[in-house]
C-alpha cells in the first residue's frame, strides 16, 4: 500500500488513497469526496472536471493525484457555505445558467477563477470560459449569470 | 374548463426547481451512484462493418474465472424492441456494423476489465458487400405525399430550379455519457440511468428478459445530462446489457460509457440527401415542388421510419404549393444505426427547401424576404397531406419582428458590398407532438396526487434533462389549483411510481403532456370542490386528478393513405445569421444570430429562451464545425479534441424573441418548443455563407478546406 496523499479540500485536510497517478478527478469522485466534479471526456477538452488547485483553474482529469499533494483544492461543494449560496450559484439559478447541469460545476469553478482574477482573461467572460463546453445553453445565459455575479460583487 | 388570463404563474420565469441541486453539485447523475459490492461492466464490440464471427478467443494472463462473461445466448429474447424487432442486443453470429456489441464482461476491478477486454480476440469472415452510402443498401422504408397534378403544374412554370442538398451526420455530445446501474432482487430488475424515455427502456428490458409482469421491471431516471434525442432509443441497449451482467453476476453492475465509446457507438443525426425541383412563375409565385428526400438509416430500423416521416412532412416548408410530390426513402447501410436527434428529420428537409428558397430568389433577381413572403402559408391553406391550417401562422408578423430585431435591411445593405461578409435567413415550421396517429397510439396518462401536508405531486414519465419539465408542470398545476408553485412537487420519473405520459421527445412535453397536466389539475380541482388539500386528504386518503390523451376534435390521420392532419399544431419561426469568412483559411464565423418564434403561449420565458438559444448553437455547430468523419460507416473522430462543438469563442451572440399565438389544445396554449430551434440555423448560415462567397452552396457542414479546393 502506498502512503495516502494529503491535501486540503475546500478548506479541510483529507487523505486520498488512490494510486498517486490516478487523475485527481477520479480520485475525488471514487473516494466520494467530490461527486459534484464531473467527467465529460477525460482528456482536458470539456472542462466539466474543472477545480481550483492552489487557486488556479485546472482540468482535474489531467492532473495526477500526486501533483495535488499538499495543495489547496476547491470544488463546487465548497462554494455554498452553511447553506448560503455563493453569488455565482445564485446568479446561475436566476439567469438560467444551468440547464441539464452536467457542465455547471466546472463552469462555476472557471467563473470563480475569473471573478477572482479578471485580468487573466482580458477578453472577458467569453474568454474565461473558453475551456468549458456546454451543449444545452448556447452560453448566453451563462454569460448573463457571471455578469450578474460580477455586478453584485461590485455593488457590495 | 379553463383558467383565463391574467395568470399568476403562466408566463412567469419561475426559477428552475432543481436549480439549487445543480449549482451545488448535489444532483445525482448515474455515475454518482455509489453501490456497495458493484461490478463494472464492459462491452466488447465488432471491429468490422459486416461479416460472420468465426472465433472468439480469451488470451492468456487474465484470471478469466473471476469474470462474468455474457453473450447473446444468455438472453431469453435477444432483441432491442423499438418500432421493429430487427436489432439484437448482442451479436449472435452476423455482424452488421462496426462497434456492434458482441459480448459483455464484468469485474470489480475496472483496470483489470480493460486488460481483459484487450486480451479478447475475435476472428471474422468479412463480408465485402457492406454498404456505406445512401442508396447502396436495401430500402428500409418509403413514404409518398402527392397533391395536385405535379407534371402539369411544372409545365405551366416560367422557372424551374433544381439542386441536390446534403447534410452530414451529427453527434449529440451531451456532456454526460450514457450509463446505467442495475441489480436484481429475485425476478425483479431495478435499473437507474441516464435516459429520456423510462417506458421505452421498460418495454425493451421486459421483452429481452421475457418477463411477464410490468412490475418486474423498475426503471428510474437519474438526473440526466441533456440528451437532445441521444438518450431516446440508445439507452435501451445499455440497460439490457447492464441487466444481463447483473443477472449473471448476482450482484449490482454499473455500465458507464467513456467519451470515446459513447461517440463511436451511440446514435447520431441521419445524414441526408435531398433532390429538389421547384417550379415558379417569373414574378416569384411558387407552383410546384418535387422533393426526393433520402436518409441513411444505418444497420437497423430503430427510429428511421418516423424520422423519415417527419422529414418529408416538413419538406415543403412554410409555403403554399399548387402541386407537390414528396418522396421519402430510408436506406439501410452498415453504419451504426442513426437515431433521434432534436428535429428528427425536419432540420434535414428544411435545410434543403430553405437553402433552395434563397438560391431561387437570387436566380429570380428577387429579395429573399419578399420572395418568401409572397408564398407564405395562411390560415385555411392546405398542406400537401390535405391538412387545412386551422390556426393563423402569422408568418408576416414573425418575419417583421425578426427583421426588425436584426436591423436586417440596414445590415444587409451595409454588408452587401463587402467581400466575405454575408447575411442569410430561413423561415420554418415544426409540428408539435408525435406524427400522425402517434399520440393516439401513445394514449399518454398523467396523474396529480394529494399529500397529507397539503401539497400535490405531479406524476409523469416525462423527464427533466435541462429543458424545464420539472418547473413548468408545477407552474401549470399550481395555476389551475390556485396553489403556490412550491406546493406542487415533481416526482422523479420511475416506472413503478408514475403513469406512462409517453417519451420526452417530439416537442411534446410542454404542449401535449402539459395539456394533460392542466386537465388532471382540473379533475383534481373538481374532486376537491373547494376543500383544502390537507383536509381532503385526511378524510379521503390519497386522491388523484387524472387525464388521458384525447385527440383534439377534427384531428385525423390516415395511416394507410398517409394523409390527413400530421400534427395538431405547428410552431413557426425565422432565423437570421450574419457571417464573416476568413479570406485565408475560408473558415466561416457566425458573428450574430437572431431568432423569432411562435411557440404558442410561453410558459416560462427564461427556460424557453434558454432552450432555444442552446438549440440554435447546436444548429450552428451542425452547419459549421461539427464534422462526423466516417470510416466504413463508423465515426472515427470520437474525441472532443477532433469532433468540435461550439465553444464560447465559436458561439455567436444569440438574440431570441417570441410571438405568442396560443394553441387551444396545448398546455395553457403552448405549442412545441424543443426542436424548432434546430430547424433554422443550417440554412440561415448556409445562405449567409453563399452570399459572402457569391456562389450558392448546397451542403453542410461547411468545411473550409473544401471551399479552398473549389
Ligand atoms: S473531463 Fe476533464 S476536461 Fe473533460
Ligand atoms: S447545462 Fe447541459 S451541458 Fe451545460
CSV table of C-alpha atoms in Angstrom, one decimal, chain A residues 26 29-30 32 34-48 76-80 82-85 88-90 92-105 107-108 123 125-144, chain B residues 15-16 18-20 22-29 31-32 34 170-177 223-226 228 257-260 341-342 464-467 605-607 609-611 613-615 617-618 621 626 638-641 643-654:
chain,number,residue,atom,x,y,z
A,26,UNK,CA,-11.3,10.1,-10.5
A,29,UNK,CA,-15.0,11.0,-7.3
A,30,UNK,CA,-14.1,7.4,-6.4
A,32,UNK,CA,-16.7,10.2,-2.7
A,34,UNK,CA,-16.4,15.4,-4.7
A,35,UNK,CA,-19.2,13.8,-6.6
A,36,UNK,CA,-20.1,17.2,-7.9
A,37,UNK,CA,-16.9,17.4,-10.0
A,38,UNK,CA,-18.0,15.8,-13.3
A,39,UNK,CA,-16.4,13.6,-16.0
A,40,UNK,CA,-17.1,14.6,-19.6
A,41,UNK,CA,-14.2,13.5,-21.7
A,42,UNK,CA,-11.2,12.6,-19.5
A,43,UNK,CA,-8.8,14.4,-21.9
A,44,UNK,CA,-8.9,18.0,-21.0
A,45,UNK,CA,-11.4,19.2,-23.6
A,46,UNK,CA,-14.8,19.7,-21.9
A,47,UNK,CA,-14.0,21.4,-18.6
A,48,UNK,CA,-16.7,19.6,-16.7
A,76,UNK,CA,-18.2,23.0,-6.4
A,77,UNK,CA,-19.0,21.6,-3.0
A,78,UNK,CA,-17.0,24.3,-1.4
A,79,UNK,CA,-19.0,27.2,-2.9
A,80,UNK,CA,-22.0,27.1,-0.7
A,82,UNK,CA,-23.5,27.0,5.7
A,83,UNK,CA,-26.4,26.7,3.3
A,84,UNK,CA,-25.7,30.1,1.8
A,85,UNK,CA,-25.2,30.0,-1.9
A,88,UNK,CA,-22.3,32.9,-8.7
A,89,UNK,CA,-24.6,30.0,-7.7
A,90,UNK,CA,-27.4,32.4,-7.0
A,92,UNK,CA,-26.8,30.8,-12.3
A,93,UNK,CA,-30.2,29.9,-10.8
A,94,UNK,CA,-31.7,33.3,-11.5
A,95,UNK,CA,-30.4,33.8,-15.0
A,96,UNK,CA,-30.9,30.2,-16.2
A,97,UNK,CA,-27.2,29.5,-16.5
A,98,UNK,CA,-27.7,25.8,-15.6
A,99,UNK,CA,-29.9,23.5,-17.8
A,100,UNK,CA,-29.1,19.9,-17.5
A,101,UNK,CA,-26.4,20.9,-15.1
A,102,UNK,CA,-23.7,18.5,-16.0
A,103,UNK,CA,-21.3,21.3,-17.1
A,104,UNK,CA,-22.3,23.6,-14.3
A,105,UNK,CA,-19.8,22.6,-11.6
A,107,UNK,CA,-18.4,26.3,-15.3
A,108,UNK,CA,-18.8,27.7,-11.8
A,123,UNK,CA,-11.3,39.1,-23.4
A,125,UNK,CA,-16.2,36.2,-19.7
A,126,UNK,CA,-16.2,34.5,-23.1
A,127,UNK,CA,-12.5,34.0,-22.9
A,128,UNK,CA,-12.6,33.0,-19.3
A,129,UNK,CA,-15.0,30.1,-20.1
A,130,UNK,CA,-13.4,29.1,-23.3
A,131,UNK,CA,-12.3,25.7,-21.9
A,132,UNK,CA,-15.7,24.8,-20.6
A,133,UNK,CA,-18.2,23.2,-23.1
A,134,UNK,CA,-21.9,23.4,-22.6
A,135,UNK,CA,-24.2,21.7,-25.0
A,136,UNK,CA,-27.5,22.9,-23.6
A,137,UNK,CA,-27.4,26.7,-23.3
A,138,UNK,CA,-25.5,28.2,-26.2
A,139,UNK,CA,-23.7,30.1,-23.4
A,140,UNK,CA,-25.8,33.3,-23.5
A,141,UNK,CA,-27.4,32.7,-20.1
A,142,UNK,CA,-24.1,31.5,-18.6
A,143,UNK,CA,-22.5,34.9,-19.5
A,144,UNK,CA,-25.5,36.7,-18.0
B,15,UNK,CA,-36.7,29.7,-11.2
B,16,UNK,CA,-35.6,26.2,-12.2
B,18,UNK,CA,-33.8,21.7,-9.3
B,19,UNK,CA,-31.5,24.6,-9.8
B,20,UNK,CA,-30.1,24.6,-6.3
B,22,UNK,CA,-27.5,21.6,-9.9
B,23,UNK,CA,-25.4,24.6,-8.8
B,24,UNK,CA,-24.2,23.0,-5.5
B,25,UNK,CA,-23.1,19.7,-7.1
B,26,UNK,CA,-25.8,17.9,-5.1
B,27,UNK,CA,-27.7,16.5,-8.1
B,28,UNK,CA,-27.1,12.8,-8.6
B,29,UNK,CA,-26.3,11.6,-12.1
B,31,UNK,CA,-22.2,7.9,-12.4
B,32,UNK,CA,-22.6,9.4,-9.0
B,34,UNK,CA,-22.3,4.5,-5.0
B,170,UNK,CA,-24.2,14.9,-36.2
B,171,UNK,CA,-23.1,13.6,-32.8
B,172,UNK,CA,-25.1,14.8,-29.8
B,173,UNK,CA,-22.2,15.4,-27.5
B,174,UNK,CA,-24.3,15.5,-24.4
B,175,UNK,CA,-21.7,16.3,-21.8
B,176,UNK,CA,-22.7,13.3,-19.7
B,177,UNK,CA,-22.1,10.0,-21.5
B,223,UNK,CA,-30.6,13.4,-13.2
B,224,UNK,CA,-29.7,13.3,-16.8
B,225,UNK,CA,-27.3,15.3,-18.9
B,226,UNK,CA,-29.1,16.6,-21.9
B,228,UNK,CA,-31.3,16.1,-27.4
B,257,UNK,CA,-19.5,4.7,-21.1
B,258,UNK,CA,-16.4,6.8,-21.6
B,259,UNK,CA,-16.5,9.5,-24.1
B,260,UNK,CA,-14.8,7.7,-27.0
B,341,UNK,CA,-31.6,14.0,-32.7
B,342,UNK,CA,-33.5,17.2,-32.0
B,464,UNK,CA,-36.2,16.7,-17.0
B,465,UNK,CA,-32.9,16.9,-18.9
B,466,UNK,CA,-32.3,20.6,-18.8
B,467,UNK,CA,-35.3,21.8,-20.7
B,605,UNK,CA,-39.7,32.8,-20.7
B,606,UNK,CA,-36.2,32.2,-19.2
B,607,UNK,CA,-36.4,28.4,-19.7
B,609,UNK,CA,-35.3,31.2,-24.3
B,610,UNK,CA,-32.5,29.1,-22.8
B,611,UNK,CA,-33.7,26.1,-24.6
B,613,UNK,CA,-30.5,29.5,-27.6
B,614,UNK,CA,-29.0,26.1,-26.9
B,615,UNK,CA,-30.7,24.6,-29.9
B,617,UNK,CA,-25.9,26.9,-31.0
B,618,UNK,CA,-26.3,23.2,-31.9
B,621,UNK,CA,-22.5,23.7,-34.9
B,626,UNK,CA,-19.4,19.5,-36.5
B,638,UNK,CA,-14.5,10.1,-31.4
B,639,UNK,CA,-13.0,12.7,-29.1
B,640,UNK,CA,-13.8,16.2,-28.1
B,641,UNK,CA,-10.4,17.1,-29.5
B,643,UNK,CA,-15.1,16.5,-33.1
B,644,UNK,CA,-15.6,20.2,-32.4
B,645,UNK,CA,-18.8,21.6,-30.9
B,646,UNK,CA,-19.2,25.3,-30.5
B,647,UNK,CA,-17.2,26.7,-27.5
B,648,UNK,CA,-17.8,30.2,-26.0
B,649,UNK,CA,-15.4,31.5,-28.6
B,650,UNK,CA,-17.4,30.0,-31.5
B,651,UNK,CA,-21.0,30.6,-30.4
B,652,UNK,CA,-22.1,34.0,-31.5
B,653,UNK,CA,-24.3,36.4,-29.6
B,654,UNK,CA,-27.8,34.8,-30.0
